Tab-separated table of C-alpha atoms in Angstrom:
chain	number	residue	atom	x	y	z
A	4	UNK	CA	-160.587	124.711	18.710
A	5	UNK	CA	-159.713	121.250	17.313
A	6	UNK	CA	-161.230	118.197	18.915
A	7	UNK	CA	-158.873	115.959	20.911
A	8	UNK	CA	-159.273	112.611	19.183
A	9	UNK	CA	-159.889	113.371	15.491
A	10	UNK	CA	-158.496	116.904	15.391
A	11	UNK	CA	-161.664	118.130	13.658
A	12	UNK	CA	-162.434	121.790	14.083
A	13	UNK	CA	-166.001	122.567	15.156
A	14	UNK	CA	-167.094	125.909	16.490
A	15	UNK	CA	-170.418	126.080	18.325
A	16	UNK	CA	-172.013	128.013	21.139
A	17	UNK	CA	-171.648	126.824	24.696
A	18	UNK	CA	-169.065	124.475	26.083
A	19	UNK	CA	-166.631	123.213	23.482
A	20	UNK	CA	-166.688	119.515	22.750
A	21	UNK	CA	-163.508	117.487	23.014
A	22	UNK	CA	-164.728	114.695	20.743
A	23	UNK	CA	-166.745	114.934	17.535
A	24	UNK	CA	-168.685	111.693	18.122
A	25	UNK	CA	-169.372	109.286	20.952
A	26	UNK	CA	-167.323	106.628	19.141
A	27	UNK	CA	-164.253	108.911	19.139
A	28	UNK	CA	-164.721	109.496	22.852
A	29	UNK	CA	-164.948	105.730	23.378
A	30	UNK	CA	-161.751	105.058	21.370
A	31	UNK	CA	-159.874	107.662	23.421
A	32	UNK	CA	-161.097	106.068	26.651
A	33	UNK	CA	-160.084	102.607	25.442
A	34	UNK	CA	-156.610	103.816	24.552
A	35	UNK	CA	-156.141	105.508	27.937
A	36	UNK	CA	-157.474	102.446	29.751
A	37	UNK	CA	-155.175	100.118	27.811
A	38	UNK	CA	-152.150	102.170	28.858
A	39	UNK	CA	-153.041	102.286	32.555
A	40	UNK	CA	-155.161	99.196	33.247
A	41	UNK	CA	-153.886	96.810	35.879
A	42	UNK	CA	-156.514	94.070	35.654
A	43	UNK	CA	-157.219	91.663	32.778
A	44	UNK	CA	-155.438	93.887	30.263
A	45	UNK	CA	-152.216	93.887	32.258
A	46	UNK	CA	-150.366	92.180	29.427
A	47	UNK	CA	-151.083	95.219	27.245
A	48	UNK	CA	-150.480	97.904	29.875
A	49	UNK	CA	-147.245	99.868	29.832
A	50	UNK	CA	-145.231	100.188	33.030
A	51	UNK	CA	-145.145	103.648	34.606
A	52	UNK	CA	-141.459	104.060	33.733
A	53	UNK	CA	-141.811	102.900	30.108
A	54	UNK	CA	-140.252	104.962	27.330
A	55	UNK	CA	-142.242	105.044	24.101
A	56	UNK	CA	-140.346	105.854	20.896
A	57	UNK	CA	-141.509	106.487	17.372
A	58	UNK	CA	-140.022	104.308	14.631
A	59	UNK	CA	-137.726	107.171	13.588
A	60	UNK	CA	-136.549	107.735	17.166
A	61	UNK	CA	-135.881	104.008	17.616
A	62	UNK	CA	-133.874	103.886	14.375
A	63	UNK	CA	-131.898	106.975	15.431
A	64	UNK	CA	-131.176	105.434	18.831
A	65	UNK	CA	-130.049	102.199	17.180
A	66	UNK	CA	-127.695	104.168	14.913
A	67	UNK	CA	-126.232	106.035	17.885
A	68	UNK	CA	-125.670	102.811	19.818
A	69	UNK	CA	-123.878	101.351	16.792
A	70	UNK	CA	-121.647	104.447	16.611
A	71	UNK	CA	-120.712	104.082	20.279
A	72	UNK	CA	-119.928	100.381	19.808
A	73	UNK	CA	-117.680	101.210	16.848
A	74	UNK	CA	-115.949	103.996	18.796
A	75	UNK	CA	-115.360	101.671	21.760
A	76	UNK	CA	-113.941	99.049	19.392
A	77	UNK	CA	-111.615	101.655	17.849
A	78	UNK	CA	-110.376	102.695	21.298
A	79	UNK	CA	-109.822	99.054	22.264
A	80	UNK	CA	-107.832	98.408	19.074
A	81	UNK	CA	-105.769	101.546	19.666
A	82	UNK	CA	-104.951	100.345	23.189
A	83	UNK	CA	-103.935	96.910	21.862
A	84	UNK	CA	-101.666	98.583	19.309
A	85	UNK	CA	-100.001	100.708	22.002
A	86	UNK	CA	-101.395	104.071	20.944
A	87	UNK	CA	-100.155	107.159	22.728
A	88	UNK	CA	-102.151	109.373	25.045
A	89	UNK	CA	-102.729	112.003	22.337
A	90	UNK	CA	-104.245	109.466	19.941
A	91	UNK	CA	-106.438	107.969	22.663
A	92	UNK	CA	-107.637	111.449	23.676
A	93	UNK	CA	-108.496	112.155	20.016
A	94	UNK	CA	-110.509	108.927	19.823
A	95	UNK	CA	-112.327	109.775	23.064
A	96	UNK	CA	-113.139	113.268	21.775
A	97	UNK	CA	-114.528	111.707	18.613
A	98	UNK	CA	-116.684	109.451	20.768
A	99	UNK	CA	-118.163	112.280	22.850
A	100	UNK	CA	-118.301	114.832	20.023
A	101	UNK	CA	-116.554	117.529	22.050
A	102	UNK	CA	-113.103	118.203	23.503
A	103	UNK	CA	-112.310	117.213	27.057
A	104	UNK	CA	-113.075	114.092	29.058
A	105	UNK	CA	-116.083	112.096	27.849
A	106	UNK	CA	-119.321	112.599	29.762
A	107	UNK	CA	-121.809	109.769	30.166
A	108	UNK	CA	-124.976	110.423	28.204
A	109	UNK	CA	-123.869	113.761	26.758
A	110	UNK	CA	-126.121	114.633	23.855
A	111	UNK	CA	-128.104	111.408	24.055
A	112	UNK	CA	-131.195	112.590	25.852
A	113	UNK	CA	-133.175	115.483	24.447
A	114	UNK	CA	-136.032	117.212	26.193
A	115	UNK	CA	-139.329	117.563	24.415
């Protein structure tokens, strides 16, 4: 079974260790404490409702937000130009990625 902090694999008799060394155990504790501490380290602590994203997830989210802004701009321009209902429906379908009325948040949140 791999160890929690360093992912090293050590097989021994008796109870399995979670950490290969005391220093790895200490680093894991420090990381957990930094995330939940409410005292002097409060400036580093994350709120309970915080969402943590990887760099790739943040870039993907930024791209999606840009696409929605562009789609909203296209719909606004179409309205200013007097576009018909069929053209507006087509633009809305392009915004939501599926036929029918747009649904808030459709396809934006994925479960892990």
